Amino acid sequence: LAKTTQPISMDSYEGQEVNITCSHNNIATNDYITWYQQFPSQGPRFIIQGYKTKVTNEVASLFIPADRKSSTLSLPRVSLSDTAVYYCLVGDYTGGFKTIFGAGTRLFVKA
Amino acid sequence: EAQVTQNPRYLITVTGKKLTVTCSQNMNHEYMSWYRQDPGLGLRQIYYSMNVEVTDKGDVPEGYKVSRKEKRNFPLILESPSPNQTSLYFCASSQDRVNTEAFFGQGTRLTVV
């Protein structure tokens, strides 16, 4: 499983776009990139998953460059309720279901 | 409503007294996992299961047991709890290997004194 590196924390203001980058230099060919959001004392919640290029859903976009050694989660127009910890996971899960959550990025959105 | 249900939500117990935390999912998912979350250490996987009667160790399996006799249930068993197992525990399930959107339970806060 590829190790991931994310910033420990980020601050933003309501209405701004927030980009959180995750480094995964040892990503393997079969690996997918998945992002989760977690509020205090709640279980993580799936945000988005991708393999390459760009993926967009109703809450976020995921940008993956051609070399796939990093990925960027983009949250458009954040609100106070987006204050949470965001985790980047990398894994193929084809040989099993072992997962490793890194330390995550604590995003604090201010009014 | 699709959900993963853990019980109990809160538990205080004494060292050495066997306990079971139950986890049940209603989505017919094949894959289920248990995690513990501690301050500064993030989420660490304890055990996972890829199907009925198929389980494997995660990163921190010592002191825990699991079973998967039915697809929907994946109980976590602490045969002889110790204070270092005081933690917040989460159960998760997902549909398959590729579609790895995992659904997490609401958590069980366990205190071992």
Coordinates of C-alpha atoms in Angstrom, one line a residue:
Chain A
L1 CA 0.0 0.0 0.0
A2 CA 1.3 3.4 -1.0
K3 CA 2.2 5.8 1.8
T4 CA 0.4 9.2 1.6
T5 CA 1.5 12.6 2.7
Q6 CA -1.0 15.5 3.3
P7 CA -0.7 18.8 5.0
I8 CA -1.6 18.6 8.7
S9 CA -4.0 21.5 8.7
M10 CA -5.5 24.2 6.5
D11 CA -7.5 27.3 7.1
S12 CA -10.1 28.9 4.8
Y13 CA -13.0 31.3 4.7
E14 CA -16.5 30.6 3.8
G15 CA -17.2 30.8 0.0
Q16 CA -13.6 30.1 -1.0
E17 CA -12.4 27.1 -3.0
V18 CA -10.2 24.8 -1.0
N19 CA -7.6 22.5 -2.6
I20 CA -6.0 19.8 -0.5
T21 CA -3.1 18.0 -2.1
C22 CA -2.0 14.4 -1.3
S23 CA 1.4 13.0 -2.3
H24 CA 1.7 9.3 -3.1
N25 CA 5.0 8.8 -4.8
N26 CA 4.9 5.0 -4.6
I27 CA 1.5 4.6 -6.1
A28 CA 1.1 1.3 -8.1
T29 CA -0.5 0.7 -11.4
N30 CA -3.6 -0.8 -9.9
D31 CA -4.1 1.7 -7.1
Y32 CA -7.1 3.9 -6.8
I33 CA -7.2 7.2 -4.9
T34 CA -10.0 7.7 -2.4
W35 CA -10.9 10.7 -0.2
Y36 CA -12.9 10.6 3.0
Q37 CA -14.3 13.3 5.3
Q38 CA -14.6 12.9 9.0
F39 CA -16.4 15.1 11.6
P40 CA -15.5 14.7 15.3
S41 CA -16.7 11.5 16.9
Q42 CA -18.3 10.3 13.6
G43 CA -17.2 7.7 11.1
P44 CA -15.5 8.8 8.0
R45 CA -17.7 9.5 5.0
F46 CA -16.7 8.8 1.4
I47 CA -16.2 11.9 -0.8
I48 CA -14.7 10.8 -4.1
Q49 CA -12.6 8.2 -5.8
G50 CA -10.5 8.3 -8.9
Y51 CA -7.8 6.6 -11.0
K52 CA -6.6 9.2 -13.3
T53 CA -7.3 12.7 -14.8
K54 CA -10.3 14.4 -13.2
V55 CA -13.4 13.1 -11.4
T56 CA -16.3 15.3 -10.3
N57 CA -19.3 14.7 -8.2
E58 CA -21.9 16.8 -6.5
V59 CA -19.6 17.7 -3.6
A60 CA -16.0 17.8 -4.9
S61 CA -13.6 17.3 -7.7
L62 CA -10.5 15.2 -7.7
F63 CA -7.5 16.1 -10.0
I64 CA -4.9 13.4 -10.7
P65 CA -1.9 14.3 -12.9
A66 CA -0.6 12.0 -15.5
D67 CA 2.2 10.6 -13.3
R68 CA -0.4 9.9 -10.5
K69 CA 2.2 10.7 -7.8
S70 CA -0.2 13.2 -6.3
S71 CA -3.8 14.1 -6.2
T72 CA -5.8 17.2 -5.3
L73 CA -9.2 17.3 -3.7
S74 CA -11.0 20.5 -4.6
L75 CA -14.0 21.7 -2.5
P76 CA -15.8 24.5 -4.2
R77 CA -17.2 27.4 -2.1
V78 CA -16.7 25.9 1.3
S79 CA -19.0 26.6 4.2
L80 CA -18.6 26.3 8.0
S81 CA -20.0 22.8 7.9
D82 CA -17.0 21.7 5.8
T83 CA -14.8 22.0 8.8
A84 CA -13.5 18.4 9.2
V85 CA -10.6 16.1 8.7
Y86 CA -10.0 14.9 5.2
Y87 CA -8.2 11.7 4.5
C88 CA -6.5 10.5 1.3
L89 CA -6.2 6.8 0.8
V90 CA -4.3 4.9 -1.9
G91 CA -4.7 1.2 -2.6
D92 CA -5.8 -1.4 -5.2
Y93 CA -7.6 -3.7 -2.8
T94 CA -7.3 -6.5 -5.4
G95 CA -5.1 -8.6 -3.2
G96 CA -7.1 -8.0 -0.1
F97 CA -8.9 -5.2 1.7
K98 CA -6.1 -3.8 3.9
T99 CA -6.4 0.0 4.1
I100 CA -4.2 2.6 5.7
F101 CA -5.6 6.0 6.7
G102 CA -2.9 8.6 7.1
A103 CA -3.1 11.5 9.6
G104 CA -5.4 13.4 7.4
T105 CA -5.7 17.2 6.9
R106 CA -7.7 19.2 9.4
L107 CA -9.6 21.9 7.5
F108 CA -10.9 24.8 9.5
V109 CA -13.4 27.1 7.7
K110 CA -13.9 30.5 9.2
A111 CA -16.8 32.9 8.8
Chain B
E1 CA -31.9 3.4 4.7
A2 CA -28.5 2.0 4.0
Q3 CA -26.5 1.9 7.2
V4 CA -23.9 0.3 9.3
T5 CA -25.1 -0.2 12.9
Q6 CA -22.7 -0.6 15.8
N7 CA -23.7 -1.5 19.4
P8 CA -23.1 -0.3 22.0
R9 CA -22.3 3.3 21.3
Y10 CA -20.6 3.7 24.7
L11 CA -19.1 1.1 26.9
I12 CA -17.1 1.3 30.2
T13 CA -15.7 -2.0 31.3
V14 CA -13.0 -3.5 33.6
T15 CA -9.7 -5.1 32.6
G16 CA -10.1 -8.7 31.7
K17 CA -13.9 -8.8 31.2
K18 CA -14.7 -10.2 27.8
L19 CA -16.8 -8.0 25.6
T20 CA -18.3 -8.0 22.1
V21 CA -19.0 -5.0 19.9
T22 CA -21.6 -5.8 17.3
C23 CA -21.6 -4.5 13.7
S24 CA -24.4 -5.1 11.2
Q25 CA -24.9 -3.7 7.7
N26 CA -28.1 -3.8 5.6
M27 CA -26.5 -3.3 2.2
N28 CA -25.5 -6.9 1.4
H29 CA -21.8 -5.8 1.3
E30 CA -19.1 -8.4 1.0
Y31 CA -16.4 -6.4 2.6
M32 CA -16.3 -5.4 6.3
S33 CA -13.6 -3.9 8.5
W34 CA -12.9 -2.8 12.0
Y35 CA -10.8 0.3 12.9
R36 CA -9.7 2.0 16.0
Q37 CA -9.1 5.7 16.2
D38 CA -6.8 7.3 18.8
P39 CA -5.7 10.9 19.2
G40 CA -2.6 11.6 17.0
L41 CA -2.7 8.1 15.5
G42 CA -5.6 8.4 13.1
L43 CA -7.6 5.4 12.0
R44 CA -5.9 2.0 12.1
Q45 CA -7.3 -1.1 10.7
I46 CA -7.8 -4.0 13.2
Y47 CA -9.3 -6.8 11.0
Y48 CA -11.1 -7.1 7.8
S49 CA -13.3 -9.6 6.1
M50 CA -13.8 -10.2 2.4
N51 CA -16.7 -12.6 2.7
V52 CA -18.4 -15.0 5.0
E53 CA -15.8 -17.1 6.9
V54 CA -12.9 -15.1 5.3
T55 CA -11.1 -12.7 7.7
D56 CA -7.6 -11.3 7.8
K57 CA -5.5 -9.1 10.0
G58 CA -5.1 -5.4 9.6
D59 CA -2.4 -3.3 11.2
V60 CA -3.3 -3.7 14.8
P61 CA -4.9 -7.1 15.4
E62 CA -3.3 -8.0 18.7
G63 CA -5.9 -8.4 21.5
Y64 CA -8.9 -8.7 19.1
K65 CA -10.9 -11.4 17.5
V66 CA -13.5 -11.2 14.8
S67 CA -15.9 -13.6 13.1
R68 CA -18.0 -13.5 10.0
K69 CA -20.6 -16.2 10.2
E70 CA -23.2 -14.2 8.3
K71 CA -22.7 -11.6 5.6
R72 CA -24.4 -8.8 7.4
N73 CA -22.7 -9.2 10.8
F74 CA -19.0 -8.7 11.8
P75 CA -18.6 -8.6 15.6
L76 CA -15.4 -7.5 17.3
I77 CA -14.4 -9.5 20.3
L78 CA -12.1 -8.5 23.1
E79 CA -11.4 -11.6 25.0
S80 CA -9.4 -9.9 27.8
P81 CA -9.6 -6.1 27.4
S82 CA -6.8 -4.0 28.7
P83 CA -6.6 -0.2 29.3
N84 CA -4.6 0.3 26.1
Q85 CA -7.6 -0.8 24.1
T86 CA -9.5 2.2 25.3
S87 CA -10.4 3.9 22.0
L88 CA -13.0 4.9 19.5
Y89 CA -14.0 1.9 17.3
F90 CA -15.5 2.1 13.9
C91 CA -17.0 -0.7 11.7
A92 CA -17.2 -0.2 8.0
S93 CA -18.5 -2.1 5.0
S94 CA -18.2 -1.8 1.2
Q95 CA -19.6 -3.5 -1.8
D96 CA -16.5 -4.9 -3.5
R97 CA -12.9 -4.4 -4.1
V98 CA -13.0 -1.9 -6.9
N99 CA -16.0 0.1 -5.7
T100 CA -14.4 0.8 -2.4
E101 CA -16.7 3.5 -1.1
A102 CA -16.9 2.4 2.5
F103 CA -19.8 3.1 4.8
F104 CA -18.9 3.6 8.4
G105 CA -20.9 3.0 11.6
Q106 CA -21.4 5.7 14.1
G107 CA -18.6 4.5 16.4
T108 CA -18.3 2.8 19.7
R109 CA -16.4 4.6 22.5
L110 CA -14.8 2.0 24.7
T111 CA -13.2 2.7 28.0
V112 CA -11.3 -0.1 29.8
V113 CA -10.4 0.7 33.5

